mmCIF file of C-alpha atoms in Angstrom:
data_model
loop_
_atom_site.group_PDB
_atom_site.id
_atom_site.type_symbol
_atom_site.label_atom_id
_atom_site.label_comp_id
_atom_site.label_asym_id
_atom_site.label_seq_id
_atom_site.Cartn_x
_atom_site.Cartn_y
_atom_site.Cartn_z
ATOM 1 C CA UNK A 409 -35.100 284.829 -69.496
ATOM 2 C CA UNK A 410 -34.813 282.356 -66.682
ATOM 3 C CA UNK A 411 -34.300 278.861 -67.128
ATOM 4 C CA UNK A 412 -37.185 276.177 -65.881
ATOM 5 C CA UNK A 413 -36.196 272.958 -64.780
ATOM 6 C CA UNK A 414 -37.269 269.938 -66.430
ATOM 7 C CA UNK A 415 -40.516 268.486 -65.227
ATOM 8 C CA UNK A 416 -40.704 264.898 -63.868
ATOM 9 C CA UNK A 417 -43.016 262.810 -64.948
ATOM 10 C CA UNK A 418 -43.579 261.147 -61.634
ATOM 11 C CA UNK A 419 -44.198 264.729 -59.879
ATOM 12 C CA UNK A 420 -46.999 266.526 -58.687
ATOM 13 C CA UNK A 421 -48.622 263.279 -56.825
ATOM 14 C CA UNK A 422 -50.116 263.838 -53.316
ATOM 15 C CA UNK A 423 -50.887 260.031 -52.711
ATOM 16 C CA UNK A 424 -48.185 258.168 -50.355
ATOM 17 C CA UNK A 425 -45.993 256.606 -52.091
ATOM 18 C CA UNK A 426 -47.247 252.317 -53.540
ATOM 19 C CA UNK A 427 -45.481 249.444 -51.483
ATOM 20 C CA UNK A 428 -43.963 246.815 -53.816
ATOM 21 C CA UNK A 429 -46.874 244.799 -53.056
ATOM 22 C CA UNK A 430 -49.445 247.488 -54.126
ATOM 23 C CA UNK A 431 -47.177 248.542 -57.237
ATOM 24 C CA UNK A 432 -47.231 244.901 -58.332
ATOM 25 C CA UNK A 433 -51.065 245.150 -58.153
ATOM 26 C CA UNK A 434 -51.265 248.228 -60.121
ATOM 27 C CA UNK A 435 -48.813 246.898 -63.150
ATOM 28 C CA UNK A 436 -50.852 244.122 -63.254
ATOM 29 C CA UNK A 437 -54.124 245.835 -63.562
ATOM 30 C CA UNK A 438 -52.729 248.019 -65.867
ATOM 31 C CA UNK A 439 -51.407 245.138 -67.870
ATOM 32 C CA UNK A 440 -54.828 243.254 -68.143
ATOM 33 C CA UNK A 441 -56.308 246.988 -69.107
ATOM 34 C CA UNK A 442 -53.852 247.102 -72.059
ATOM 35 C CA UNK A 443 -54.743 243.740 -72.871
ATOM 36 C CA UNK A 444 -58.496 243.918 -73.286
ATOM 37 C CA UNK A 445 -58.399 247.326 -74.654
ATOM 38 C CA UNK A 446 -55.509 246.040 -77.400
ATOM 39 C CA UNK A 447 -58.682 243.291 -78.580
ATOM 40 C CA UNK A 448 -61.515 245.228 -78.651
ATOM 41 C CA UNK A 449 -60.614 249.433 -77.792
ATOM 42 C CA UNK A 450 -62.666 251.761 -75.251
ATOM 43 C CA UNK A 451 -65.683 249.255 -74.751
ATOM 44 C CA UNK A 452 -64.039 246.172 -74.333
ATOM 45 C CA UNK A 453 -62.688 247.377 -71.233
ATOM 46 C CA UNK A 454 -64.388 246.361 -68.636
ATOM 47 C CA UNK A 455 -63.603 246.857 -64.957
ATOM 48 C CA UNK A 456 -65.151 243.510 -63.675
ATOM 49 C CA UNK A 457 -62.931 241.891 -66.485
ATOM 50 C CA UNK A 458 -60.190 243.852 -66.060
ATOM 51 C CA UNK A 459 -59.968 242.942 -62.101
ATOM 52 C CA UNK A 460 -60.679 239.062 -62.986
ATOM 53 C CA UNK A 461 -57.750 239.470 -65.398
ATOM 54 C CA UNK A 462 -55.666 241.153 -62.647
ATOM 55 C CA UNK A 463 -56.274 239.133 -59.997
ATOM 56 C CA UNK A 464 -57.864 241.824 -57.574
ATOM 57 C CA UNK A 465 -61.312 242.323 -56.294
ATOM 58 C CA UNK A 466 -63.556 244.727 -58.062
ATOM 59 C CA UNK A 467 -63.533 247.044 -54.789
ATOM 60 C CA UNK A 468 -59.633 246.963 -54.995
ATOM 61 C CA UNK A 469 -59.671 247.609 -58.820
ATOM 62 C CA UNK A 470 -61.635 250.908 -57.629
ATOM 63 C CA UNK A 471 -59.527 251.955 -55.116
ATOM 64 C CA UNK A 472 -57.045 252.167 -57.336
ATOM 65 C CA UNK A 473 -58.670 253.511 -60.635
ATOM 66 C CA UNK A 474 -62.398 255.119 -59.674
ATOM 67 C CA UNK A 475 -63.384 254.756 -63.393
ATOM 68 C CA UNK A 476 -62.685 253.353 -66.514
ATOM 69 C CA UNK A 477 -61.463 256.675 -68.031
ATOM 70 C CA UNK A 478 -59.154 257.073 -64.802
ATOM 71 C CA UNK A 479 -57.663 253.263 -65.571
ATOM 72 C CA UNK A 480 -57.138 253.968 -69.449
ATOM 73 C CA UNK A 481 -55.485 257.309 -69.168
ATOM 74 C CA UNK A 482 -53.380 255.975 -66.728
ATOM 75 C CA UNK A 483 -52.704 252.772 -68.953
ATOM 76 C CA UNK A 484 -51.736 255.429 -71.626
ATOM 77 C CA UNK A 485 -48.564 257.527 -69.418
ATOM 78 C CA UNK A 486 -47.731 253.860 -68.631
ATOM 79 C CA UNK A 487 -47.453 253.288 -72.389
ATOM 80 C CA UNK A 488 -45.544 256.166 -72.402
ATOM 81 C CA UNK A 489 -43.446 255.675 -70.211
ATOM 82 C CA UNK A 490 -42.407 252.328 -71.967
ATOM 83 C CA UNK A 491 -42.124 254.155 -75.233
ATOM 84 C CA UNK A 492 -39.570 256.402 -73.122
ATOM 85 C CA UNK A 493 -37.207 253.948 -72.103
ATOM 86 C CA UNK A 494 -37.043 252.498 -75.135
ATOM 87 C CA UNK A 495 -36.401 255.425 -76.995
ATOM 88 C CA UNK A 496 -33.751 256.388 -74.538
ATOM 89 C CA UNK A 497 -32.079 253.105 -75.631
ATOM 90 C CA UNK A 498 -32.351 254.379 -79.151
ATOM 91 C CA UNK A 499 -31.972 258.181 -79.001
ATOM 92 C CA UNK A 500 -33.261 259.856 -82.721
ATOM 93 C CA UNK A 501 -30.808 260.666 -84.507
ATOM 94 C CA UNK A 502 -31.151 263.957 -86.638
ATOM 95 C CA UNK A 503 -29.001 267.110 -86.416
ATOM 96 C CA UNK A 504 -31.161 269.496 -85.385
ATOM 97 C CA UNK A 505 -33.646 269.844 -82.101
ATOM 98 C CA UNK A 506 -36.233 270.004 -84.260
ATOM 99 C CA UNK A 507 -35.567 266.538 -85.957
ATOM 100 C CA UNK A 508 -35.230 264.805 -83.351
ATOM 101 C CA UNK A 509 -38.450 265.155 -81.404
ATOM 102 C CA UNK A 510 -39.990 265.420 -84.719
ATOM 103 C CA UNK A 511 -38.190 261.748 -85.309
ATOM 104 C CA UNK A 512 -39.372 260.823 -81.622
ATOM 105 C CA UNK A 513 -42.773 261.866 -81.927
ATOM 106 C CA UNK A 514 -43.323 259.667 -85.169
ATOM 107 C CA UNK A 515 -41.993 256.354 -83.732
ATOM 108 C CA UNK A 516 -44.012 256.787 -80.682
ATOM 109 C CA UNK A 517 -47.072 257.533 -83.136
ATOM 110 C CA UNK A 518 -45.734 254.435 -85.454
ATOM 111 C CA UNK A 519 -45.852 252.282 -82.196
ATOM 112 C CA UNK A 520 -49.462 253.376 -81.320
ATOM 113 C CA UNK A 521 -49.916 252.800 -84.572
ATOM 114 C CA UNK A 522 -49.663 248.769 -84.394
ATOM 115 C CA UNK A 523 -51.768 248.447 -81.420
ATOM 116 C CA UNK A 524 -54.805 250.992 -82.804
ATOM 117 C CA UNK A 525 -57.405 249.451 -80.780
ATOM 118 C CA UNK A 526 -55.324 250.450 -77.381
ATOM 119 C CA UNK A 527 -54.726 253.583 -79.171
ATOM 120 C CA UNK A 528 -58.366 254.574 -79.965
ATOM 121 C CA UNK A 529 -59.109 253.434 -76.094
ATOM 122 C CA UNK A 530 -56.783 255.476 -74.645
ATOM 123 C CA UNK A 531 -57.284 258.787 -76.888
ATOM 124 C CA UNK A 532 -61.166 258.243 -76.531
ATOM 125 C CA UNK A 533 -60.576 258.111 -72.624
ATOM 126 C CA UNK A 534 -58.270 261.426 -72.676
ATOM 127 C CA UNK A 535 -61.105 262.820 -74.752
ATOM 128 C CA UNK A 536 -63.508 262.459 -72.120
ATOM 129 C CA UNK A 537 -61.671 263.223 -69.326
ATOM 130 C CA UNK A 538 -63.078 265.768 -66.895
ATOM 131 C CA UNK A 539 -61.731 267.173 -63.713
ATOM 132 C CA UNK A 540 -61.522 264.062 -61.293
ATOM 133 C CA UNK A 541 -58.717 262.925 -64.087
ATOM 134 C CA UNK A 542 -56.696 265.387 -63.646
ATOM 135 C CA UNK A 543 -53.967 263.888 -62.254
ATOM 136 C CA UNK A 544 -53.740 260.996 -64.492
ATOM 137 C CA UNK A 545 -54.378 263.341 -67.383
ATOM 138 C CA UNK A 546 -51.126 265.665 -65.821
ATOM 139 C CA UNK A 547 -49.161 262.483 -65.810
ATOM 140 C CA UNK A 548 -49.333 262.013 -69.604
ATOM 141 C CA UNK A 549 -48.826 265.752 -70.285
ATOM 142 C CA UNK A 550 -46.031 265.611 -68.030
ATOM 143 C CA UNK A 551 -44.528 261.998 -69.421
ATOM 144 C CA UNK A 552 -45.009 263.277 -73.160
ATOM 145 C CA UNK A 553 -42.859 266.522 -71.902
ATOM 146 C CA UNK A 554 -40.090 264.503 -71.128
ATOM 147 C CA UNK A 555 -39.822 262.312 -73.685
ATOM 148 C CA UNK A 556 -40.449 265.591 -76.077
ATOM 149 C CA UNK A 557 -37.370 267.381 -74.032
ATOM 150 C CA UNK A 558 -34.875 264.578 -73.808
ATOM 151 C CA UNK A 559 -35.283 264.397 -77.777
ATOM 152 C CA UNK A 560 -34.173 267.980 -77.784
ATOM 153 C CA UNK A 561 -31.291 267.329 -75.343
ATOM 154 C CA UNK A 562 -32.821 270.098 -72.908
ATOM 155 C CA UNK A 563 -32.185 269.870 -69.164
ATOM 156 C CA UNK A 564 -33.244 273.552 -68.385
ATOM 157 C CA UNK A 565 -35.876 274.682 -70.795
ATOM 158 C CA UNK A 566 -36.905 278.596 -71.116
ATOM 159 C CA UNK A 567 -40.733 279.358 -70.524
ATOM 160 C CA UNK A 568 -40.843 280.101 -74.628
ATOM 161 C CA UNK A 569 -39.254 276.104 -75.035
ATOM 162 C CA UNK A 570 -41.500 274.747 -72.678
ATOM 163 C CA UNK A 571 -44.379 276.980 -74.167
ATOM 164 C CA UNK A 572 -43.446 275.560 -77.890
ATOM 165 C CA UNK A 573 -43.612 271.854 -76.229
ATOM 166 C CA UNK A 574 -46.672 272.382 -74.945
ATOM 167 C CA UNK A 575 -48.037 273.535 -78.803
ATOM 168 C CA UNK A 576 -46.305 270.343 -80.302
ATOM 169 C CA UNK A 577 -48.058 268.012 -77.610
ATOM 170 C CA UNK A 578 -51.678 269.384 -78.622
ATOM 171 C CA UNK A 579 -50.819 269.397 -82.437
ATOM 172 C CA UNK A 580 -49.450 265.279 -81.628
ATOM 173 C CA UNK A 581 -52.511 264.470 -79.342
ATOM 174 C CA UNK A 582 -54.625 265.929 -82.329
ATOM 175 C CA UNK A 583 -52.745 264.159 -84.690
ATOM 176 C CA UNK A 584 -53.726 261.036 -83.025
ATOM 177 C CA UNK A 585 -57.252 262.010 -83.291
ATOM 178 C CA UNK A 586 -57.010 262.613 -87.145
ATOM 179 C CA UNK A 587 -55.601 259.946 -87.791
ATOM 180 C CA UNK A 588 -57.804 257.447 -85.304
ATOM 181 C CA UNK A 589 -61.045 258.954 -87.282
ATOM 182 C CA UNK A 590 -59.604 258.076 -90.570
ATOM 183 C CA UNK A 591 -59.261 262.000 -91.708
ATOM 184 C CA UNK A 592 -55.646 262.226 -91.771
ATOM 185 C CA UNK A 593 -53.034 259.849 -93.461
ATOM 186 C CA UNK A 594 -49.750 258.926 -91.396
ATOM 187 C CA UNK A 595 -48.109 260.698 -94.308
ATOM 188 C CA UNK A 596 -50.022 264.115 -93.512
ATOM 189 C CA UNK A 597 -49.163 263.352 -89.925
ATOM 190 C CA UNK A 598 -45.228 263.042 -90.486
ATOM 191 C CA UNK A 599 -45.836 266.874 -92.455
ATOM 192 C CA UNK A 600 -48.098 268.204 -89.485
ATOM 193 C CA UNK A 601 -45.325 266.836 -86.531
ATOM 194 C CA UNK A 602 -42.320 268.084 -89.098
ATOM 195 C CA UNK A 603 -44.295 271.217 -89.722
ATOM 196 C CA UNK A 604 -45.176 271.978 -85.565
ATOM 197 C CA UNK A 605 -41.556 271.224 -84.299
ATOM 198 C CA UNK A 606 -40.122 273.875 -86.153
ATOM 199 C CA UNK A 607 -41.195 276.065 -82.789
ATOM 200 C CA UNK A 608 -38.232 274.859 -81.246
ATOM 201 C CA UNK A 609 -35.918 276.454 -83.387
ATOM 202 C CA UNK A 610 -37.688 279.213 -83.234
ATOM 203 C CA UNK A 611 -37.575 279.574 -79.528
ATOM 204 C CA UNK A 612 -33.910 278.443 -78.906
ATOM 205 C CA UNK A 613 -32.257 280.804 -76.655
ATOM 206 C CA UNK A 614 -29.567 282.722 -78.618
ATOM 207 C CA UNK A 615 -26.156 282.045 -77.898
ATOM 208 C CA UNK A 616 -24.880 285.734 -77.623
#
């Protein structure tokens, strides 16, 4: 079965690329839309606050981010894209595949996990996404692949890998859910992530 190379989590973006001005402006505004939604979740952010916070106009803040749900998705591959770096500076340790995006997965949970008003804001905004967030929404798939893939130590995934990391994001986005709406304990979490990343064992390539 032929190989797929590993998606980046910056690709598939049709928009010119920021100047350092502009990118300054858009960490900042989604810095202030961490902020708010860190005190109060979903419906404390809002985007007249969020561009006083920033420092931009209100037409700028739109420009940039057309809704709310467009500026908190985004905020969350941003989030995950911190998580990323800082898990590459800490790589999981377990022996198998399987362990260690299992490991990943539940210390980028257990950091959503002490901010669960940002949490709830993003998930909720992911949860009502429709087709004009597509792209942002692609971004966090995309992030959440990578950081699932460098766990496994996988440059060139097979379409069954990349098919099993696309079942263990879904089961960890619902897991999220669960556990945001009080149904699921971060113990039955742990069992459900431990449980769903036993796919990648099952679809390693064999070695004869």
């Amino acid at each position: 079965m032929p190989a797929q190379t590993k998606p980046d989590a910056s690709a598939g973006t049709s928009s010119p690329p920021l100047t350092e001005r502009q990118e300054a402006r858009r960490r900042r505004i989604l810095h202030a839309s961490a902020q708010l939604a860190s005190r109060g979740g979903f419906d404390a952010v809002q985007m007249r606050e969020v561009a006083e916070s920033s420092q931009v106009a209100l037409g700028t803040l739109y420009r940039y981010f057309p809704s709310k749900v467009h500026l908190l998705v985004a905020t969350m591959q941003d989030q995950l894209e911190h998580m990323h770096g800082t898990l590459r500076k800490k790589p999981p340790t377990g022996e198998t595949a399987a362990e260690r995006v299992a490991e990943t997965l539940m210390r980028a949970f257990r950091a959503l996990q002490r901010e669960p008003h940002l949490a709830d804001a993003m998930v909720r905004a992911l949860t009502f996404a429709d087709r004009s967030v597509s792209p942002e929404v692609d971004q966090v798939s995309r992030q959440t692949t990578v950081i699932i893939l460098d766990a496994m130590g996988q440059e060139h995934p097979t379409p069954e890998q990349l098919s099993a990391v696309r079942v263990i994001e879904h089961t960890w986005h619902s897991a999220l859910i669960t556990w945001l709406s009080g149904r699921a304990s971060i113990a039955q979490v742990k069992i459900d992530i431990e449980t769903v990343c036993r796919l990648i064992d099952l679809t390693a390539p064999d070695d004869d």
